mmCIF file of C-alpha atoms in Angstrom:
data_model
loop_
_atom_site.group_PDB
_atom_site.id
_atom_site.type_symbol
_atom_site.label_atom_id
_atom_site.label_comp_id
_atom_site.label_asym_id
_atom_site.label_seq_id
_atom_site.Cartn_x
_atom_site.Cartn_y
_atom_site.Cartn_z
ATOM 1 C CA UNK H 1 140.544 25.640 46.337
ATOM 2 C CA UNK H 2 143.057 23.975 48.202
ATOM 3 C CA UNK H 3 146.402 25.156 47.448
ATOM 4 C CA UNK H 4 148.583 21.388 48.406
ATOM 5 C CA UNK H 5 152.187 21.180 48.859
ATOM 6 C CA UNK H 6 153.947 18.175 48.000
ATOM 7 C CA UNK H 7 157.514 18.022 48.956
ATOM 8 C CA UNK H 8 159.983 14.893 47.926
ATOM 9 C CA UNK H 9 159.953 13.794 51.331
ATOM 10 C CA UNK H 10 156.009 13.576 51.484
ATOM 11 C CA UNK H 11 155.377 11.908 48.079
ATOM 12 C CA UNK H 12 156.000 8.420 45.304
ATOM 13 C CA UNK H 13 155.997 9.727 42.373
ATOM 14 C CA UNK H 14 154.448 7.926 39.688
ATOM 15 C CA UNK H 15 156.029 6.004 36.586
ATOM 16 C CA UNK H 16 153.650 6.369 34.293
ATOM 17 C CA UNK H 17 152.066 9.000 31.488
ATOM 18 C CA UNK H 18 153.657 12.547 30.428
ATOM 19 C CA UNK H 19 152.424 14.395 33.955
ATOM 20 C CA UNK H 20 154.360 14.394 36.643
ATOM 21 C CA UNK H 21 151.334 12.109 39.056
ATOM 22 C CA UNK H 22 151.882 11.243 43.187
ATOM 23 C CA UNK H 23 149.774 8.541 44.884
ATOM 24 C CA UNK H 24 149.392 9.688 48.643
ATOM 25 C CA UNK H 25 147.467 8.113 50.913
ATOM 26 C CA UNK H 26 144.192 7.226 48.843
ATOM 27 C CA UNK H 27 144.294 10.101 46.301
ATOM 28 C CA UNK H 28 146.508 11.149 43.624
ATOM 29 C CA UNK H 29 147.140 14.161 41.992
ATOM 30 C CA UNK H 30 148.407 14.927 38.460
ATOM 31 C CA UNK H 31 149.715 18.733 37.460
ATOM 32 C CA UNK H 32 149.477 19.374 34.381
ATOM 33 C CA UNK H 33 151.646 19.826 31.056
ATOM 34 C CA UNK H 34 150.943 21.836 28.482
ATOM 35 C CA UNK H 35 147.372 20.859 27.803
ATOM 36 C CA UNK H 36 145.670 22.516 30.932
ATOM 37 C CA UNK H 37 144.385 18.327 31.982
ATOM 38 C CA UNK H 38 143.534 19.601 35.277
ATOM 39 C CA UNK H 39 141.188 22.219 34.026
ATOM 40 C CA UNK H 40 139.882 18.754 31.433
ATOM 41 C CA UNK H 41 139.411 16.126 33.964
ATOM 42 C CA UNK H 42 137.304 18.559 36.161
ATOM 43 C CA UNK H 43 135.249 19.358 33.947
ATOM 44 C CA UNK H 44 134.033 16.284 32.250
ATOM 45 C CA UNK H 45 133.946 14.797 35.857
ATOM 46 C CA UNK H 46 131.524 17.632 36.327
ATOM 47 C CA UNK H 47 129.758 16.528 33.103
ATOM 48 C CA UNK H 48 129.602 12.949 34.389
ATOM 49 C CA UNK H 49 128.457 13.530 38.059
ATOM 50 C CA UNK H 50 125.707 15.156 35.857
ATOM 51 C CA UNK H 51 124.867 11.947 33.744
ATOM 52 C CA UNK H 52 122.871 8.518 33.214
ATOM 53 C CA UNK H 53 126.981 6.641 33.765
ATOM 54 C CA UNK H 54 125.777 5.573 37.382
ATOM 55 C CA UNK H 55 122.710 4.369 36.164
ATOM 56 C CA UNK H 56 123.571 2.371 32.943
ATOM 57 C CA UNK H 57 126.182 0.603 35.365
ATOM 58 C CA UNK H 58 124.207 -0.454 37.590
ATOM 59 C CA UNK H 59 122.037 -1.998 34.723
ATOM 60 C CA UNK H 60 125.619 -3.296 33.335
ATOM 61 C CA UNK H 61 126.423 -5.336 37.062
ATOM 62 C CA UNK H 62 123.842 -5.451 39.116
ATOM 63 C CA UNK H 63 124.039 -5.856 42.341
ATOM 64 C CA UNK H 64 127.879 -5.783 42.217
ATOM 65 C CA UNK H 65 129.527 -2.430 44.142
ATOM 66 C CA UNK H 66 131.134 -0.289 41.677
ATOM 67 C CA UNK H 67 131.692 3.381 41.156
ATOM 68 C CA UNK H 68 131.007 4.688 37.414
ATOM 69 C CA UNK H 69 133.957 7.134 37.167
ATOM 70 C CA UNK H 70 136.759 8.883 38.599
ATOM 71 C CA UNK H 71 135.650 12.276 40.099
ATOM 72 C CA UNK H 72 138.386 14.572 39.779
ATOM 73 C CA UNK H 73 138.562 18.509 41.068
ATOM 74 C CA UNK H 74 140.988 21.070 40.382
ATOM 75 C CA UNK H 75 143.647 21.975 42.995
ATOM 76 C CA UNK H 76 147.116 23.985 42.639
ATOM 77 C CA UNK H 77 150.463 21.724 43.782
ATOM 78 C CA UNK H 78 153.539 22.906 45.120
ATOM 79 C CA UNK H 79 156.812 20.920 43.886
ATOM 80 C CA UNK H 80 159.968 21.374 43.232
ATOM 81 C CA UNK H 81 159.669 24.716 43.745
ATOM 82 C CA UNK H 82 157.088 25.865 41.681
ATOM 83 C CA UNK H 83 153.207 26.126 41.969
ATOM 84 C CA UNK H 84 151.515 24.390 38.679
ATOM 85 C CA UNK H 85 147.555 23.747 38.193
ATOM 86 C CA UNK H 86 146.664 20.025 38.189
ATOM 87 C CA UNK H 87 144.013 17.937 39.640
ATOM 88 C CA UNK H 88 143.463 15.422 42.007
ATOM 89 C CA UNK H 89 140.966 12.415 42.079
ATOM 90 C CA UNK H 90 140.162 9.803 45.605
ATOM 91 C CA UNK H 91 141.439 5.935 43.738
ATOM 92 C CA UNK H 92 138.594 4.389 42.951
ATOM 93 C CA UNK H 93 140.611 0.672 42.940
ATOM 94 C CA UNK H 94 139.552 -1.401 45.501
ATOM 95 C CA UNK H 95 141.965 -3.390 48.001
ATOM 96 C CA UNK H 96 141.604 -6.603 46.310
ATOM 97 C CA UNK H 97 140.601 -4.729 42.803
ATOM 98 C CA UNK H 98 143.188 -4.612 39.127
ATOM 99 C CA UNK H 99 143.607 -2.444 36.626
ATOM 100 C CA UNK H 100 143.919 -4.267 33.412
ATOM 101 C CA UNK H 101 144.321 -1.966 30.148
ATOM 102 C CA UNK H 102 142.586 -3.956 27.268
ATOM 103 C CA UNK H 103 146.161 -3.739 25.833
ATOM 104 C CA UNK H 104 147.128 -5.107 28.344
ATOM 105 C CA UNK H 105 144.725 -7.751 28.385
ATOM 106 C CA UNK H 106 145.350 -8.932 24.779
ATOM 107 C CA UNK H 107 148.876 -9.498 25.279
ATOM 108 C CA UNK H 108 148.241 -11.772 27.845
ATOM 109 C CA UNK H 109 146.439 -13.704 26.142
ATOM 110 C CA UNK H 110 148.377 -13.964 23.277
ATOM 111 C CA UNK H 111 147.161 -11.581 20.503
ATOM 112 C CA UNK H 112 149.826 -8.631 20.958
ATOM 113 C CA UNK H 113 149.682 -8.567 16.619
ATOM 114 C CA UNK H 114 145.949 -7.237 17.526
ATOM 115 C CA UNK H 115 146.772 -5.016 19.294
ATOM 116 C CA UNK H 116 149.753 -3.221 17.156
ATOM 117 C CA UNK H 117 146.949 -3.707 14.041
ATOM 118 C CA UNK H 118 145.122 -1.220 16.564
ATOM 119 C CA UNK H 119 147.557 1.169 17.112
ATOM 120 C CA UNK H 120 149.256 1.304 13.814
ATOM 121 C CA UNK H 121 146.348 1.033 11.595
ATOM 122 C CA UNK H 122 142.877 0.432 11.021
ATOM 123 C CA UNK H 123 141.764 0.077 7.515
ATOM 124 C CA UNK H 124 137.975 -1.671 8.286
ATOM 125 C CA UNK H 125 136.538 0.419 11.200
ATOM 126 C CA UNK H 126 133.673 -1.916 10.826
ATOM 127 C CA UNK H 127 135.219 -5.014 11.389
ATOM 128 C CA UNK H 128 138.194 -3.779 14.125
ATOM 129 C CA UNK H 129 135.735 -1.872 16.364
ATOM 130 C CA UNK H 130 133.021 -5.792 16.574
ATOM 131 C CA UNK H 131 136.231 -7.703 16.524
ATOM 132 C CA UNK H 132 137.552 -5.600 19.189
ATOM 133 C CA UNK H 133 134.155 -5.901 21.122
ATOM 134 C CA UNK H 134 133.490 -9.788 20.459
ATOM 135 C CA UNK H 135 137.446 -10.201 21.774
ATOM 136 C CA UNK H 136 137.291 -8.656 24.899
ATOM 137 C CA UNK H 137 133.602 -9.558 25.911
ATOM 138 C CA UNK H 138 134.960 -13.320 25.544
ATOM 139 C CA UNK H 139 138.245 -12.762 27.512
ATOM 140 C CA UNK H 140 135.891 -10.745 30.222
ATOM 141 C CA UNK H 141 132.774 -12.599 30.089
ATOM 142 C CA UNK H 142 131.455 -8.838 30.161
ATOM 143 C CA UNK H 143 127.901 -8.853 28.398
ATOM 144 C CA UNK H 144 127.605 -5.675 27.869
ATOM 145 C CA UNK H 145 130.690 -4.375 27.105
ATOM 146 C CA UNK H 146 129.481 -3.082 23.651
ATOM 147 C CA UNK H 147 126.906 -1.010 25.593
ATOM 148 C CA UNK H 148 129.986 0.185 27.903
ATOM 149 C CA UNK H 149 131.986 1.132 25.078
ATOM 150 C CA UNK H 150 129.478 2.824 23.272
ATOM 151 C CA UNK H 151 128.963 5.262 26.461
ATOM 152 C CA UNK H 152 132.800 5.826 26.585
ATOM 153 C CA UNK H 153 133.059 6.752 22.828
ATOM 154 C CA UNK H 154 129.388 8.881 23.328
ATOM 155 C CA UNK H 155 131.400 10.777 26.166
ATOM 156 C CA UNK H 156 134.580 11.221 24.475
ATOM 157 C CA UNK H 157 132.129 13.041 21.067
ATOM 158 C CA UNK H 158 130.839 15.310 23.501
ATOM 159 C CA UNK H 159 134.492 16.500 24.958
ATOM 160 C CA UNK H 160 136.190 15.853 22.010
ATOM 161 C CA UNK H 161 138.836 13.760 24.122
ATOM 162 C CA UNK H 162 141.752 12.473 21.249
ATOM 163 C CA UNK H 163 142.765 9.892 23.780
ATOM 164 C CA UNK H 164 141.709 7.364 24.094
ATOM 165 C CA UNK H 165 144.191 5.157 23.355
ATOM 166 C CA UNK H 166 144.036 1.298 24.607
ATOM 167 C CA UNK H 167 145.445 1.473 27.909
ATOM 168 C CA UNK H 168 142.118 4.021 28.945
ATOM 169 C CA UNK H 169 139.918 1.209 27.626
ATOM 170 C CA UNK H 170 140.442 -0.852 30.996
ATOM 171 C CA UNK H 171 138.048 -3.712 32.966
ATOM 172 C CA UNK H 172 138.913 -4.387 36.764
ATOM 173 C CA UNK H 173 139.423 -7.809 37.816
ATOM 174 C CA UNK H 174 138.101 -8.565 41.887
ATOM 175 C CA UNK H 175 138.708 -11.700 42.390
ATOM 176 C CA UNK H 176 137.818 -13.922 39.901
ATOM 177 C CA UNK H 177 136.109 -11.938 37.974
ATOM 178 C CA UNK H 178 135.234 -9.009 35.730
ATOM 179 C CA UNK H 179 134.279 -5.550 35.985
ATOM 180 C CA UNK H 180 133.421 -2.693 33.903
ATOM 181 C CA UNK H 181 135.712 0.485 35.311
ATOM 182 C CA UNK H 182 135.156 3.187 35.947
ATOM 183 C CA UNK H 183 135.472 6.419 32.994
ATOM 184 C CA UNK H 184 138.820 7.888 33.962
ATOM 185 C CA UNK H 185 141.537 9.710 32.067
ATOM 186 C CA UNK H 186 139.663 12.956 30.322
ATOM 187 C CA UNK H 187 142.585 15.184 30.506
ATOM 188 C CA UNK H 188 143.171 15.943 26.972
ATOM 189 C CA UNK H 189 139.499 16.908 25.805
ATOM 190 C CA UNK H 190 137.645 20.570 25.188
ATOM 191 C CA UNK H 191 141.041 21.012 23.018
ATOM 192 C CA UNK H 192 143.086 22.716 25.487
ATOM 193 C CA UNK H 193 146.429 21.290 24.079
ATOM 194 C CA UNK H 194 148.252 24.940 23.621
ATOM 195 C CA UNK H 195 150.404 23.619 20.643
ATOM 196 C CA UNK H 196 146.997 23.609 18.917
ATOM 197 C CA UNK H 197 145.518 27.160 19.786
ATOM 198 C CA UNK H 198 149.296 28.882 17.976
ATOM 199 C CA UNK H 199 148.403 30.615 15.436
ATOM 200 C CA UNK H 200 144.687 32.077 16.898
ATOM 201 C CA UNK H 201 142.524 29.988 14.687
ATOM 202 C CA UNK H 202 139.033 30.125 15.828
ATOM 203 C CA UNK H 203 137.537 27.586 17.942
ATOM 204 C CA UNK H 204 135.518 25.765 15.512
ATOM 205 C CA UNK H 205 138.938 25.500 13.259
ATOM 206 C CA UNK H 206 140.631 24.137 15.966
ATOM 207 C CA UNK H 207 138.446 21.284 16.880
ATOM 208 C CA UNK H 208 138.938 20.465 13.326
ATOM 209 C CA UNK H 209 142.008 19.277 14.159
ATOM 210 C CA UNK H 210 141.555 17.122 16.735
ATOM 211 C CA UNK H 211 141.524 13.537 15.794
ATOM 212 C CA UNK H 212 140.183 10.681 17.811
ATOM 213 C CA UNK H 213 141.462 7.603 18.647
ATOM 214 C CA UNK H 214 141.339 4.316 18.558
ATOM 215 C CA UNK H 215 139.931 3.045 15.546
ATOM 216 C CA UNK H 216 139.989 6.292 13.729
ATOM 217 C CA UNK H 217 140.459 9.625 13.637
ATOM 218 C CA UNK H 218 137.099 10.624 13.281
ATOM 219 C CA UNK H 219 134.983 11.170 15.976
ATOM 220 C CA UNK H 220 131.644 10.996 15.146
ATOM 221 C CA UNK H 221 131.978 7.762 12.633
ATOM 222 C CA UNK H 222 133.446 5.466 15.544
ATOM 223 C CA UNK H 223 130.616 6.712 17.481
ATOM 224 C CA UNK H 224 128.218 6.009 14.970
ATOM 225 C CA UNK H 225 130.043 2.406 14.274
ATOM 226 C CA UNK H 226 129.896 1.232 18.473
ATOM 227 C CA UNK H 227 125.957 2.875 18.021
ATOM 228 C CA UNK H 228 124.938 0.345 15.064
ATOM 229 C CA UNK H 229 126.773 -2.185 16.674
ATOM 230 C CA UNK H 230 124.992 -2.031 20.289
ATOM 231 C CA UNK H 231 121.836 -1.120 18.446
ATOM 232 C CA UNK H 232 121.075 2.057 20.540
ATOM 233 C CA UNK H 233 122.489 5.261 21.824
ATOM 234 C CA UNK H 234 123.339 5.559 25.672
ATOM 235 C CA UNK H 235 124.997 7.706 27.938
ATOM 236 C CA UNK H 236 122.707 10.717 28.692
ATOM 237 C CA UNK H 237 123.660 14.259 30.439
ATOM 238 C CA UNK H 238 121.881 17.418 31.930
ATOM 239 C CA UNK H 239 125.021 19.448 32.340
ATOM 240 C CA UNK H 240 124.549 22.655 30.596
ATOM 241 C CA UNK H 241 125.701 26.330 30.144
ATOM 242 C CA UNK H 242 125.179 27.728 33.212
ATOM 243 C CA UNK H 243 126.905 23.959 34.961
ATOM 244 C CA UNK H 244 130.013 25.091 32.819
ATOM 245 C CA UNK H 245 129.936 28.267 33.988
ATOM 246 C CA UNK H 246 129.994 27.834 37.116
ATOM 247 C CA UNK H 247 132.845 25.486 37.022
ATOM 248 C CA UNK H 248 134.619 27.570 35.249
ATOM 249 C CA UNK H 249 134.042 30.522 38.181
ATOM 250 C CA UNK H 250 135.567 27.543 40.279
ATOM 251 C CA UNK H 251 138.844 27.417 38.546
ATOM 252 C CA UNK H 252 139.618 31.041 37.897
ATOM 253 C CA UNK H 253 141.887 30.970 40.709
ATOM 254 C CA UNK H 254 144.039 28.206 38.578
ATOM 255 C CA UNK H 255 143.208 29.147 34.873
ATOM 256 C CA UNK H 256 143.856 32.280 33.634
ATOM 257 C CA UNK H 257 140.719 34.091 31.778
ATOM 258 C CA UNK H 258 141.869 32.730 27.645
ATOM 259 C CA UNK H 259 142.016 28.973 28.642
ATOM 260 C CA UNK H 260 139.157 29.201 30.866
ATOM 261 C CA UNK H 261 137.237 30.704 27.436
ATOM 262 C CA UNK H 262 138.770 28.610 25.354
ATOM 263 C CA UNK H 263 137.113 25.093 27.076
ATOM 264 C CA UNK H 264 133.848 27.424 27.231
ATOM 265 C CA UNK H 265 134.239 27.837 23.145
ATOM 266 C CA UNK H 266 134.370 24.258 22.678
ATOM 267 C CA UNK H 267 131.839 23.333 24.776
ATOM 268 C CA UNK H 268 128.904 25.565 22.898
ATOM 269 C CA UNK H 269 130.343 24.353 19.986
ATOM 270 C CA UNK H 270 130.194 20.383 21.260
ATOM 271 C CA UNK H 271 126.715 20.732 23.145
ATOM 272 C CA UNK H 272 124.874 22.157 20.070
ATOM 273 C CA UNK H 273 126.356 19.230 17.751
ATOM 274 C CA UNK H 274 125.379 16.381 20.096
ATOM 275 C CA UNK H 275 122.403 17.539 21.887
ATOM 276 C CA UNK H 276 120.818 14.189 20.989
ATOM 277 C CA UNK H 277 123.590 13.226 24.324
ATOM 278 C CA UNK H 278 121.655 15.956 26.401
ATOM 279 C CA UNK H 279 118.501 15.720 28.206
ATOM 280 C CA UNK H 280 117.293 18.958 30.085
ATOM 281 C CA UNK H 281 115.725 23.131 29.563
ATOM 282 C CA UNK H 282 118.389 23.543 27.084
ATOM 283 C CA UNK H 283 118.329 20.886 24.395
ATOM 284 C CA UNK H 284 113.943 21.361 25.065
ATOM 285 C CA UNK H 285 114.504 25.099 23.836
ATOM 286 C CA UNK H 286 117.073 23.861 21.075
ATOM 287 C CA UNK H 287 114.517 22.034 19.810
ATOM 288 C CA UNK H 288 111.623 25.008 20.260
ATOM 289 C CA UNK H 289 114.075 27.262 17.826
ATOM 290 C CA UNK H 290 114.086 24.422 15.189
ATOM 291 C CA UNK H 291 110.272 23.756 15.862
ATOM 292 C CA UNK H 292 109.505 27.372 15.182
ATOM 293 C CA UNK H 293 112.287 27.548 12.537
ATOM 294 C CA UNK H 294 110.610 24.725 10.502
ATOM 295 C CA UNK H 295 107.431 26.063 10.516
ATOM 296 C CA UNK H 296 108.445 29.543 9.063
ATOM 297 C CA UNK H 297 109.861 27.329 6.276
ATOM 298 C CA UNK H 298 107.524 27.511 2.684
#
């Protein structure tokens, strides 16, 4: 893991978000605040590397040059006389690309009241999701937006990402057409927020205190409604527990053992709860255990 030094005359600090961020050359750097974002981003990035998301993007955008997801890696960052862990990622925007957040897209089309309704209170989850998907599809012409959003929310359900607000659901505008944006900004995943662990809850109890966004506070409910709308499940990954150990071992130079253990516990629980999105030997072993258990039932 390479340590980078950012000095006042070397970096340009970004103004968006709550974390310190810098854009140097073609690379973005983000320093952690209290959520251990660099670790979360790195883990999600590794999950995506072993996923079918690039294949799905090829189906949704045939013959289009695209990047399926932002790739993050853990970095130690030194600035203002202190060293903090964080992460870096290559800029996924091309020179003529514009990233447009869905909430900005709604406002540009005089639909700000819809955005406010989503942000403040949603009483009918089915109707809200359907209306949002239909509106973005109409504004952009992206016919498979329901599938794209479903895959994104399936990922969020696995990783327990509570930060999928309407600024993190976006599209790309390239020239005169719209494209699906890479999946990005997963820094709140895996319940790594220090405040959640203040009372030393077991991991299962911590997970129950994590609420989803943006249509309701239940990850399972949001995902279920999207899968019903798009009539399928989409996201799959072969990332398993051995992969997780490899990622955590590499992150030891930046993160304390208790933080790494939190991430491992949450991932293990989330994997067990969401086996339908996993492929490979671990899911096969679990299914075999269930078959053997069922065979023993009277």
